[in-house]
Coordinates of C-alpha atoms in Angstrom, one line a residue:
M39 CA -57.1 -23.5 -33.7
F40 CA -55.5 -25.0 -30.6
S41 CA -51.8 -25.5 -30.1
D42 CA -50.2 -28.6 -28.9
D43 CA -48.9 -27.8 -25.3
R44 CA -47.0 -31.1 -25.3
S45 CA -44.9 -30.0 -28.3
H46 CA -44.1 -26.7 -26.6
G47 CA -43.1 -28.4 -23.4
A48 CA -40.8 -30.7 -25.3
S49 CA -39.3 -27.8 -27.1
S50 CA -38.7 -25.9 -23.9
C51 CA -37.1 -29.0 -22.4
S52 CA -34.7 -29.2 -25.3
V53 CA -33.7 -25.6 -25.1
I54 CA -32.9 -26.1 -21.3
F55 CA -31.1 -29.3 -22.1
F56 CA -28.8 -27.6 -24.7
I57 CA -28.1 -24.7 -22.4
F58 CA -26.8 -27.0 -19.7
L59 CA -25.0 -29.0 -22.3
F60 CA -23.3 -25.8 -23.5
T61 CA -22.5 -24.7 -20.1
G62 CA -20.9 -28.1 -19.3
I63 CA -18.8 -28.0 -22.5
A64 CA -17.7 -24.5 -21.8
F65 CA -16.6 -25.3 -18.4
G66 CA -14.8 -28.3 -19.6
I67 CA -12.9 -26.3 -22.3
Y68 CA -12.1 -23.6 -19.8
Y69 CA -10.4 -25.9 -17.4
W70 CA -8.9 -28.2 -20.0
F71 CA -7.1 -25.4 -21.9
G72 CA -5.2 -23.7 -19.1
A73 CA -7.7 -22.2 -16.7
G74 CA -6.6 -24.6 -13.9
H75 CA -3.0 -24.9 -15.0
V76 CA -0.4 -23.4 -12.8
P77 CA 3.3 -23.6 -13.8
K78 CA 5.5 -25.9 -11.6
R79 CA 7.7 -22.9 -10.8
L80 CA 6.4 -19.4 -11.0
I81 CA 6.8 -15.9 -9.8
L82 CA 3.7 -13.9 -9.1
E83 CA 3.7 -10.4 -10.7
A84 CA 1.3 -7.6 -9.6
D85 CA 0.6 -4.1 -10.8
F86 CA -0.3 -2.1 -7.8
E87 CA -0.5 1.2 -9.8
Q88 CA -4.1 0.5 -10.6
G89 CA -7.0 1.1 -8.2
M90 CA -8.7 -1.7 -6.4
I91 CA -12.3 -2.4 -5.9
E92 CA -14.1 -4.6 -3.3
Y93 CA -16.4 -6.4 -5.7
V94 CA -18.3 -6.2 -9.0
P95 CA -22.1 -5.9 -8.7
E96 CA -24.6 -7.9 -10.7
D97 CA -24.8 -5.3 -13.3
T98 CA -24.0 -5.5 -17.0
S99 CA -22.1 -2.1 -17.1
A100 CA -20.2 -2.9 -13.9
R101 CA -19.0 -6.2 -15.4
F102 CA -18.0 -4.4 -18.5
L103 CA -16.1 -1.6 -16.8
L104 CA -14.9 -3.3 -13.7
S105 CA -14.1 -6.9 -14.6
K106 CA -10.4 -6.3 -15.1
R107 CA -9.8 -4.4 -11.9
L108 CA -8.0 -6.1 -9.1
R109 CA -10.3 -6.9 -6.1
V110 CA -8.9 -6.4 -2.6
R111 CA -10.1 -9.9 -1.4
N112 CA -8.5 -11.7 -4.4
V113 CA -5.2 -10.1 -3.9
V114 CA -5.2 -10.9 -0.3
E115 CA -6.3 -14.5 -0.9
A116 CA -3.9 -15.0 -3.7
L117 CA -0.8 -14.0 -1.5
Q118 CA -2.3 -16.1 1.3
K119 CA -2.6 -19.1 -1.0
A120 CA 0.8 -18.6 -2.5
S121 CA 2.4 -18.5 0.9
G122 CA 1.8 -22.2 1.2
D123 CA 2.1 -23.1 -2.5
G124 CA 5.5 -24.7 -3.2
R125 CA 5.2 -23.8 -7.0
V126 CA 5.4 -20.1 -6.1
K127 CA 9.0 -18.9 -5.7
G128 CA 8.6 -15.2 -5.3
L129 CA 6.7 -12.0 -5.9
V130 CA 7.5 -9.0 -8.1
A131 CA 5.3 -5.9 -8.1
R132 CA 5.1 -2.6 -9.7
V133 CA 4.2 0.3 -7.5
G134 CA 4.8 4.1 -7.6
Q135 CA 1.7 5.8 -8.6
S136 CA -0.9 3.9 -6.5
K137 CA -4.7 4.8 -6.7
M138 CA -5.4 2.7 -3.7
T139 CA -6.8 4.3 -0.4
L140 CA -4.6 4.1 2.6
A141 CA -6.7 1.3 4.1
Q142 CA -6.4 -0.7 1.0
V143 CA -2.6 -0.1 1.1
Q144 CA -2.7 -1.5 4.7
E145 CA -4.7 -4.6 3.6
V146 CA -2.2 -5.4 0.7
R147 CA 0.8 -4.4 2.8
D148 CA -0.2 -7.0 5.5
A149 CA -0.6 -9.6 2.9
V150 CA 2.8 -9.0 1.4
I151 CA 4.4 -9.1 4.8
S152 CA 2.8 -12.4 5.6
F153 CA 3.9 -13.8 2.1
R154 CA 7.5 -12.9 3.1
A155 CA 7.1 -14.5 6.5
A156 CA 6.7 -17.8 4.6
G157 CA 10.3 -17.4 3.4
K158 CA 9.4 -16.1 -0.1
P159 CA 11.3 -13.2 -1.7
A160 CA 9.2 -10.1 -2.7
L161 CA 10.8 -7.3 -4.7
C162 CA 9.1 -4.1 -6.0
Y163 CA 10.0 -1.4 -8.5
A164 CA 8.7 2.0 -9.4
E165 CA 9.4 4.3 -12.3
T166 CA 8.7 7.1 -9.7
F167 CA 6.8 7.6 -6.5
G168 CA 4.7 10.5 -7.5
E169 CA 5.7 12.3 -10.8
A170 CA 5.7 16.0 -9.9
G171 CA 3.4 15.1 -7.0
P172 CA 3.0 13.3 -3.8
G173 CA 3.7 9.6 -3.6
N174 CA 3.2 8.8 0.1
S175 CA 0.9 5.9 0.1
S176 CA 2.7 4.3 -2.8
Y177 CA 6.0 4.4 -1.0
Y178 CA 4.3 3.2 2.2
L179 CA 3.1 0.1 0.3
A180 CA 6.6 -0.5 -1.2
T181 CA 8.1 -0.7 2.2
A182 CA 6.3 -4.1 2.7
F183 CA 8.7 -5.6 0.3
D184 CA 12.3 -7.1 0.9
A185 CA 13.7 -4.5 -1.4
V186 CA 12.5 -1.3 -3.2
Y187 CA 14.0 -0.2 -6.5
L188 CA 13.6 3.0 -8.3
Q189 CA 14.1 3.9 -11.9
P190 CA 17.2 6.2 -12.1
S191 CA 15.0 9.1 -13.5
G192 CA 12.4 8.7 -10.8
D193 CA 11.8 10.6 -7.5
V194 CA 10.3 9.7 -4.1
G195 CA 7.5 12.1 -3.5
L196 CA 7.5 11.6 0.3
T197 CA 6.2 14.9 1.3
G198 CA 3.6 14.2 4.0
F199 CA -0.2 14.6 4.0
M200 CA -2.4 17.5 3.3
F201 CA -6.2 17.4 3.2
E202 CA -8.0 20.2 1.5
Q203 CA -11.6 20.9 0.8
P204 CA -13.5 23.4 -1.4
F205 CA -16.2 25.6 0.1
F206 CA -19.0 26.8 -2.1
R207 CA -20.9 29.3 0.0
G208 CA -19.3 32.2 -1.9
T209 CA -20.5 30.7 -5.1
L210 CA -24.0 30.0 -3.9
D211 CA -24.2 33.7 -2.6
K212 CA -23.1 34.9 -6.1
L213 CA -25.8 32.8 -7.6
G214 CA -28.5 33.8 -5.3
I215 CA -28.9 30.3 -3.8
I216 CA -29.5 30.0 -0.1
P217 CA -28.5 26.7 1.6
R218 CA -31.0 25.5 4.2
I219 CA -28.9 22.6 5.5
D220 CA -28.7 21.5 9.1
G221 CA -27.2 18.5 10.9
R222 CA -26.6 16.8 14.2
K223 CA -24.3 17.6 15.6
E224 CA -21.3 20.1 15.3
Y225 CA -18.9 17.6 13.7
K226 CA -21.3 16.5 11.0
S227 CA -19.3 18.5 8.5
F228 CA -20.4 17.5 5.0
R229 CA -23.0 20.4 5.1
Y230 CA -20.3 22.9 5.9
Q231 CA -18.9 23.0 2.3
F232 CA -22.2 24.6 1.3
T233 CA -22.9 26.8 4.4
E234 CA -19.4 28.0 5.2
R235 CA -16.4 29.6 3.5
K236 CA -13.7 27.8 5.6
Y237 CA -13.2 25.1 8.2
L238 CA -15.2 25.7 11.4
P239 CA -13.3 24.7 14.5
P240 CA -15.0 21.3 15.0
H241 CA -14.5 20.4 11.3
R242 CA -10.9 21.4 11.4
E243 CA -10.4 19.5 14.7
A244 CA -11.9 16.2 13.3
V245 CA -10.0 16.3 10.0
T246 CA -6.7 17.2 11.5
R247 CA -7.0 14.3 13.9
V248 CA -7.8 11.8 11.1
M249 CA -4.9 13.2 9.2
E250 CA -2.5 13.0 12.1
S251 CA -3.6 9.4 12.9
Q252 CA -3.1 8.1 9.4
F253 CA 0.2 10.0 9.1
G254 CA 1.5 8.4 12.3
Q255 CA 0.5 5.0 10.9
M256 CA 2.4 5.5 7.8
V257 CA 5.4 6.8 9.6
R258 CA 5.6 3.8 12.0
G259 CA 5.2 1.4 9.1
I260 CA 8.0 3.0 7.1
A261 CA 10.3 3.2 10.2
E262 CA 9.9 -0.5 11.0
A263 CA 10.3 -1.6 7.4
R264 CA 13.3 0.5 6.6
K265 CA 14.9 0.0 10.1
L266 CA 14.8 3.8 10.9
S267 CA 13.6 5.6 13.9
E268 CA 10.2 7.4 13.7
E269 CA 12.0 10.7 14.4
K270 CA 14.2 10.1 11.4
V271 CA 11.4 9.2 9.1
R272 CA 9.4 12.4 10.2
S273 CA 12.7 14.4 9.5
L274 CA 13.1 12.8 6.1
I275 CA 9.6 13.6 5.1
D276 CA 10.1 17.2 6.1
D277 CA 13.0 17.3 3.6
G278 CA 11.2 15.5 0.8
P279 CA 10.9 14.9 -2.1
F280 CA 14.0 13.0 -3.0
I281 CA 15.7 12.8 -6.3
G282 CA 17.2 9.4 -7.5
Q283 CA 20.4 9.0 -5.6
E284 CA 19.2 11.1 -2.7
A285 CA 16.6 8.4 -1.9
V286 CA 19.4 5.8 -1.9
D287 CA 21.6 7.8 0.3
A288 CA 18.5 8.4 2.7
K289 CA 18.0 4.6 2.8
L290 CA 14.5 5.0 1.4
V291 CA 15.2 2.8 -1.6
D292 CA 17.7 -0.1 -2.2
G293 CA 19.0 1.0 -5.5
L294 CA 18.4 2.7 -8.9
E295 CA 17.3 0.0 -11.4
Y296 CA 15.0 -0.4 -14.3
R297 CA 12.2 -3.0 -14.5
D298 CA 14.2 -5.5 -16.5
Q299 CA 17.0 -5.4 -13.8
V300 CA 14.5 -6.1 -11.1
Y301 CA 13.0 -8.9 -13.0
D302 CA 16.6 -10.4 -13.4
R303 CA 17.0 -10.1 -9.6
I304 CA 13.8 -11.9 -8.8
K305 CA 14.6 -14.6 -11.3
E306 CA 18.0 -15.1 -9.8
K307 CA 16.5 -15.6 -6.3
A308 CA 13.8 -18.0 -7.7
G309 CA 16.2 -20.2 -9.6
A310 CA 16.2 -21.5 -13.2
K311 CA 13.2 -22.3 -15.5
V312 CA 10.7 -20.1 -13.7
E313 CA 7.6 -18.5 -15.4
F314 CA 5.7 -15.3 -14.4
L315 CA 1.9 -15.3 -13.7
A316 CA -0.2 -12.3 -12.9
I317 CA -1.6 -12.4 -9.3
G318 CA -5.2 -12.2 -10.6
E319 CA -4.7 -15.0 -13.0
Y320 CA -3.1 -17.1 -10.3
R321 CA -6.0 -16.6 -8.0
K322 CA -8.4 -17.7 -10.8
R323 CA -6.3 -20.8 -11.7
A324 CA -5.1 -21.9 -8.3
G325 CA -8.3 -21.1 -6.4
G326 CA -8.5 -19.4 -3.0
P327 CA -7.9 -20.6 0.5
Y328 CA -11.5 -20.4 1.4
E329 CA -13.3 -22.8 -1.0
K330 CA -13.8 -25.8 1.2
G331 CA -14.9 -26.3 4.7
T332 CA -17.6 -24.8 7.0
T333 CA -19.8 -22.5 5.0
V334 CA -19.6 -18.7 5.9
A335 CA -21.7 -16.2 4.0
L336 CA -19.9 -13.2 2.6
I337 CA -22.1 -10.2 2.1
Y338 CA -20.6 -7.0 0.4
G339 CA -22.1 -3.7 1.5
T340 CA -20.3 -1.3 -0.9
G341 CA -21.1 2.3 -2.0
G342 CA -23.6 4.9 -1.2
I343 CA -26.6 3.5 0.6
E344 CA -29.9 3.8 -1.2
R345 CA -33.4 2.1 -1.0
G346 CA -34.0 -0.5 -3.8
K347 CA -31.5 -2.8 -5.5
S348 CA -27.7 -2.6 -5.5
G349 CA -26.2 -1.4 -8.8
Y350 CA -23.6 0.6 -10.6
N351 CA -23.7 4.1 -12.0
P352 CA -21.3 4.2 -15.0
A353 CA -21.5 8.0 -15.3
T354 CA -19.9 8.5 -11.8
G355 CA -18.2 5.1 -11.4
E356 CA -20.0 4.6 -8.1
I357 CA -21.4 1.4 -6.8
I358 CA -24.7 1.6 -5.0
M359 CA -25.5 -0.4 -1.8
G360 CA -29.3 -1.2 -2.2
S361 CA -31.2 -2.1 0.9
D362 CA -33.5 -4.5 -0.9
T363 CA -30.4 -6.4 -2.2
L364 CA -28.6 -6.4 1.1
A365 CA -31.7 -7.4 3.2
A366 CA -32.4 -10.2 0.7
A367 CA -28.8 -11.4 1.0
F368 CA -29.0 -11.6 4.9
R369 CA -32.4 -13.4 4.7
Q370 CA -30.9 -16.0 2.2
A371 CA -27.8 -16.5 4.4
V372 CA -30.0 -17.0 7.5
E373 CA -32.4 -19.5 5.6
D374 CA -29.3 -21.5 4.4
K375 CA -28.8 -24.3 7.0
D376 CA -25.2 -24.7 5.8
V377 CA -24.2 -21.1 6.8
K378 CA -22.8 -21.0 10.3
A379 CA -21.8 -17.3 10.3
I380 CA -21.9 -14.1 8.2
L381 CA -18.9 -12.0 7.1
F382 CA -20.2 -8.5 6.3
R383 CA -17.6 -6.5 4.3
I384 CA -18.5 -2.8 4.3
D385 CA -17.0 0.0 2.3
S386 CA -19.5 3.0 2.3
P387 CA -19.7 6.7 3.2
G388 CA -23.3 6.4 4.1
G389 CA -26.6 7.4 2.4
S390 CA -30.3 7.0 3.3
V391 CA -31.4 6.7 6.8
V392 CA -34.3 4.4 6.0
A393 CA -32.2 2.1 3.8
S394 CA -29.4 2.0 6.5
D395 CA -32.1 1.1 9.1
T396 CA -33.5 -1.8 6.9
I397 CA -30.0 -3.3 6.6
W398 CA -29.3 -2.8 10.3
R399 CA -32.5 -4.7 11.2
E400 CA -31.4 -7.7 9.1
T401 CA -28.1 -7.8 10.9
V402 CA -30.1 -7.9 14.1
N403 CA -32.4 -10.7 12.8
A404 CA -29.4 -12.8 11.6
K405 CA -27.9 -12.7 15.1
K406 CA -31.3 -13.7 16.6
A407 CA -31.4 -16.6 14.2
G408 CA -28.1 -17.9 15.7
K409 CA -25.8 -16.6 12.7
P410 CA -23.0 -14.6 14.2
V411 CA -22.2 -11.4 12.2
I412 CA -18.6 -10.2 11.8
V413 CA -18.0 -6.9 10.1
S414 CA -14.9 -6.2 8.1
M415 CA -14.5 -2.6 7.3
G416 CA -12.7 -1.4 4.1
S417 CA -11.6 2.1 3.3
T418 CA -14.7 3.8 4.7
A419 CA -17.5 2.7 7.0
A420 CA -18.9 6.0 8.2
S421 CA -22.3 7.5 9.0
G422 CA -24.7 5.1 7.3
G423 CA -21.7 2.8 6.7
Y424 CA -21.3 2.6 10.6
F425 CA -25.1 2.4 11.1
V426 CA -25.2 -0.9 9.2
A427 CA -22.2 -2.3 11.0
M428 CA -22.9 -1.4 14.7
A429 CA -25.1 -4.3 15.6
A430 CA -22.5 -6.9 14.6
D431 CA -21.0 -9.3 17.1
K432 CA -17.6 -8.0 16.2
I433 CA -16.2 -5.2 14.0
V434 CA -12.7 -5.3 12.3
A435 CA -11.3 -2.1 10.7
Q436 CA -7.9 -1.2 9.2
P437 CA -6.0 1.4 11.2
A438 CA -6.6 4.0 8.4
T439 CA -10.4 3.1 7.8
V440 CA -12.6 6.2 8.1
T441 CA -15.4 5.3 10.4
G442 CA -17.8 6.8 13.0
S443 CA -19.6 10.0 11.8
I444 CA -22.5 9.1 14.0
G445 CA -24.8 11.9 13.1
V446 CA -27.2 13.1 10.5
F447 CA -27.7 16.1 8.1
G448 CA -30.3 17.1 5.5
G449 CA -32.0 20.0 4.1
K450 CA -32.5 21.8 0.8
V451 CA -31.3 24.8 -1.1
V452 CA -33.6 27.8 -1.9
T453 CA -33.1 28.8 -5.6
T454 CA -35.5 31.8 -6.0
G455 CA -32.7 34.3 -6.0
F456 CA -31.0 32.4 -8.7
W457 CA -34.0 32.3 -11.0
N458 CA -34.7 36.0 -10.3
K459 CA -31.3 36.8 -11.8
L460 CA -32.3 34.9 -14.9
G461 CA -35.6 36.6 -15.1
V462 CA -37.5 33.4 -14.4
T463 CA -40.4 33.6 -11.9
W464 CA -42.3 30.7 -10.3
D465 CA -45.9 30.5 -9.0
E466 CA -47.7 27.5 -7.5
V467 CA -50.9 26.3 -5.9
H468 CA -51.2 23.9 -3.1
T469 CA -53.7 22.0 -0.9
S470 CA -52.1 22.1 2.5
K471 CA -50.0 24.4 4.7
N472 CA -46.9 22.4 4.4
A473 CA -47.1 21.1 0.8
D474 CA -44.3 23.5 -0.1
A475 CA -42.0 22.2 2.6
W476 CA -39.5 20.7 0.2
S477 CA -40.0 23.1 -2.7
M478 CA -36.6 24.7 -3.7
T479 CA -38.4 27.9 -4.6
R480 CA -39.8 28.5 -1.1
D481 CA -37.9 28.9 2.1
F482 CA -38.9 27.0 5.3
T483 CA -41.6 28.5 7.4
P484 CA -40.9 28.7 11.0
H485 CA -43.1 25.7 11.6
Q486 CA -41.4 23.7 8.8
R487 CA -38.0 24.6 10.1
A488 CA -39.0 23.5 13.6
R489 CA -40.4 20.2 12.3
F490 CA -37.2 19.6 10.3
G491 CA -35.2 20.1 13.5
E492 CA -37.4 17.6 15.3
W493 CA -36.7 15.2 12.4
L494 CA -33.0 15.5 12.7
D495 CA -33.2 15.1 16.5
R496 CA -35.3 11.9 16.2
I497 CA -32.8 10.3 13.7
Y498 CA -29.8 11.3 15.9
A499 CA -31.4 9.9 19.0
D500 CA -32.2 6.6 17.2
F501 CA -28.7 6.4 15.8
T502 CA -26.9 6.9 19.0
S503 CA -29.2 4.7 21.0
K504 CA -28.6 1.8 18.6
V505 CA -24.9 2.5 18.8
G506 CA -25.2 2.1 22.6
Q507 CA -27.1 -1.1 22.3
G508 CA -24.7 -2.6 19.7
R509 CA -21.5 -1.6 21.3
N510 CA -22.5 -2.0 24.9
L511 CA -21.8 1.7 25.6
S512 CA -23.6 4.1 27.9
S513 CA -25.5 7.1 26.4
E514 CA -22.9 9.4 27.9
A515 CA -20.0 7.5 26.3
V516 CA -21.7 7.4 22.9
E517 CA -22.4 11.1 23.0
K518 CA -18.7 11.8 23.6
I519 CA -17.6 10.0 20.5
A520 CA -20.6 10.8 18.3
K521 CA -21.7 14.3 17.4
G522 CA -21.0 13.5 13.6
R523 CA -17.3 13.1 14.2
I524 CA -15.2 10.9 12.0
W525 CA -12.4 8.7 13.4
T526 CA -9.8 6.4 12.0
G527 CA -10.0 2.7 12.7
E528 CA -7.1 3.2 15.1
D529 CA -8.9 5.7 17.2
A530 CA -12.2 3.9 16.8
K531 CA -10.7 0.8 18.5
R532 CA -9.6 2.9 21.4
L533 CA -13.0 4.5 21.8
G534 CA -14.9 1.2 21.6
L535 CA -16.5 1.6 18.1
V536 CA -14.5 -1.3 16.6
D537 CA -13.1 -4.4 18.3
E538 CA -10.0 -5.4 16.3
L539 CA -7.6 -3.9 13.6
G540 CA -6.9 -5.8 10.4
G541 CA -8.5 -7.1 7.4
F542 CA -9.9 -10.2 5.9
P543 CA -7.6 -12.6 7.8
E544 CA -8.5 -11.0 11.2
A545 CA -12.2 -11.1 10.4
L546 CA -12.0 -14.8 9.6
R547 CA -10.2 -15.5 12.8
L548 CA -13.1 -14.0 14.6
I549 CA -15.6 -15.9 12.4
R550 CA -14.0 -19.1 13.4
K551 CA -14.2 -18.2 17.1
A552 CA -17.8 -17.1 16.8
A553 CA -18.8 -20.2 14.9
K554 CA -16.9 -22.4 17.5
L555 CA -14.5 -23.7 15.0
S556 CA -10.8 -24.6 15.6
E557 CA -8.2 -21.9 14.9
N558 CA -7.3 -23.3 11.5
A559 CA -10.5 -24.9 10.5
P560 CA -11.1 -24.8 6.8
V561 CA -13.8 -22.3 5.7
R562 CA -15.8 -21.9 2.5
L563 CA -16.8 -18.3 1.7
K564 CA -20.1 -18.2 -0.1
V565 CA -21.1 -14.7 -1.5
Y566 CA -24.7 -13.6 -1.1
P567 CA -26.9 -12.8 -2.8
Q568 CA -26.1 -15.6 -5.2
A569 CA -25.3 -14.6 -8.8
S570 CA -27.2 -16.0 -11.6
M571 CA -25.8 -19.2 -13.3
L572 CA -25.0 -17.2 -16.5
S573 CA -23.3 -14.5 -14.6
Q574 CA -21.1 -17.0 -12.8
L575 CA -20.3 -18.6 -16.1
A576 CA -19.4 -15.3 -17.7
A577 CA -17.2 -14.4 -14.7
R578 CA -15.5 -17.8 -14.9
L579 CA -15.0 -17.5 -18.6
G580 CA -13.9 -13.9 -18.5
L581 CA -16.4 -13.0 -21.2
A582 CA -16.2 -9.3 -20.2
A583 CA -12.5 -9.3 -21.0
G584 CA -13.0 -9.9 -24.7
E585 CA -14.0 -6.4 -25.4
T586 CA -13.7 -4.6 -28.8
D587 CA -11.6 -1.5 -29.4
A588 CA -14.9 0.5 -29.5
E589 CA -15.8 -0.9 -26.0
S590 CA -12.3 -0.1 -24.7
A591 CA -12.6 3.5 -26.0
L592 CA -16.0 3.8 -24.3
A593 CA -14.6 2.6 -21.0
R594 CA -11.7 5.1 -21.2
M595 CA -14.2 7.9 -22.0
L596 CA -16.4 7.0 -19.0
E597 CA -13.3 7.0 -16.8
D598 CA -12.6 10.5 -18.0
V599 CA -16.1 11.7 -17.5
Q600 CA -16.7 10.3 -14.0
P601 CA -14.5 12.8 -12.1
A602 CA -16.5 15.7 -13.8
V603 CA -19.9 14.1 -12.8
K604 CA -18.6 13.6 -9.3
A605 CA -17.6 17.3 -9.1
L606 CA -21.1 18.3 -10.1
E607 CA -22.6 16.0 -7.5
S608 CA -20.3 17.7 -4.9
L609 CA -21.9 21.0 -5.9
G610 CA -25.3 19.6 -5.1
F611 CA -26.4 18.7 -8.7
S612 CA -27.7 15.2 -7.7
S613 CA -31.1 13.6 -7.6
R614 CA -30.2 11.7 -4.4
S615 CA -31.4 12.7 -1.0
D616 CA -28.8 11.2 1.2
V617 CA -29.0 12.2 4.9
L618 CA -26.3 10.0 6.3
R619 CA -23.1 11.0 4.6
A620 CA -19.5 11.2 5.7
P621 CA -17.3 14.0 4.4
G622 CA -14.8 13.3 1.6
L623 CA -11.1 13.0 2.5
D624 CA -9.6 12.9 -1.0

């Protein structure tokens, strides 16, 4: 029996027709019933107590778990759009227990200051700045507003910075596990948490400098905003935390008021008949400032760098930067004749050497093809995160961005002693002398250790030479600032590792210059790789937002589990073999 191919073809065409018909109807309903409606008089409201993300990967679990999170770019663009929108009469925000990184705080802080510069009022309130804990970065963000109000029962946990890190060498010794981990060079400190019991001098030096730089940035920002001297701010921080009225007396807050009282204040400033609209919803309805004009490709490089496709790990809450996905995104942007430049947004602590090199090569190819590449660094762009950035035409970082870490580490742990304690013995057979080189039940032989050292030397030499090429620095200059040492964006600019300080607006200024556009030329940001049509429709319609109670419970459970899984990974219980990794500064 033979089938009629024509009938099957007609059936397929019908299905495709109805899919497009449904899509068109869905978009029509979406825009007709309020998606594009912005009140004639409105006040933006924002909750900055929640953490922010850079973007949501093309991944079902990521869309499910991350779709409601504020995105850094959307917040910045919403405030930029609102600055020139006559319908927007003001901004009110909740701060106090922010989960944002210091670099994210600076990005949002700059956007709030620009919003105020347009002559629009911005007030913020907090139940407390750190309840029985520090509230430094939250208070730093709050000082960007016209006025800061604290709930009468709240505190200002302005106590200064402290970085601390666990060291597991004692635990490994008790378990009979030997760390065979080495790196290039002395400042490449991630390995020290397994090989040492406390900070080594280079490790302490680098972390202390990052801490002092970031602390100085916060002090200067608070002093300028609150009209106090830097010496006074440092003195106040030494006296912190502050309870209620103490914070008012110290001129750290403008009054003790509850949320409803602050809302009454902003309504009074905005005038009668005003509505409130969440900042994310405003961005969705009003659109952004970069939707028309010369096309600029926007490529996100977020998360640990691995070979393969980008994705999301719901167990750890970590986004993965896949070299296959990033390389394809660059190639698509290069092939698109409409694209005049590429904005590469990076937020990554590093990862695989090979994957990093793959992405680096595509940035070089893009430049050769006549597409300028401008990097915008987020919270972290260190080690592999700097590797993928260093060939760009220009690099922009926030003052608090953690970057650099030009170095490499790797190795293994030898677990034979641990198994012996459990009475477990191992035996093996092999074909060649070095087949057991990466076995965790066999230590390195002298030959294997020597080859491993040569491998580290080769990677370090390649990394530093490419830094020199990309940043136009001599090998001697690179060596002085490399050695695996981390820097803040502020110090990195002084050392020549980045070009300018700022966020998206500064990067777009450089994009226009590189693309030979006028200073205020309209720009259209087009994200690469392009999402599927159905994914774009789901994002537009907010389908992930309609979750059930069971799904909400699952999301909360995963959020509770993620810190535990991350803790296990920090102990070495991970299948990943990262060799370009920056130390954590949490």
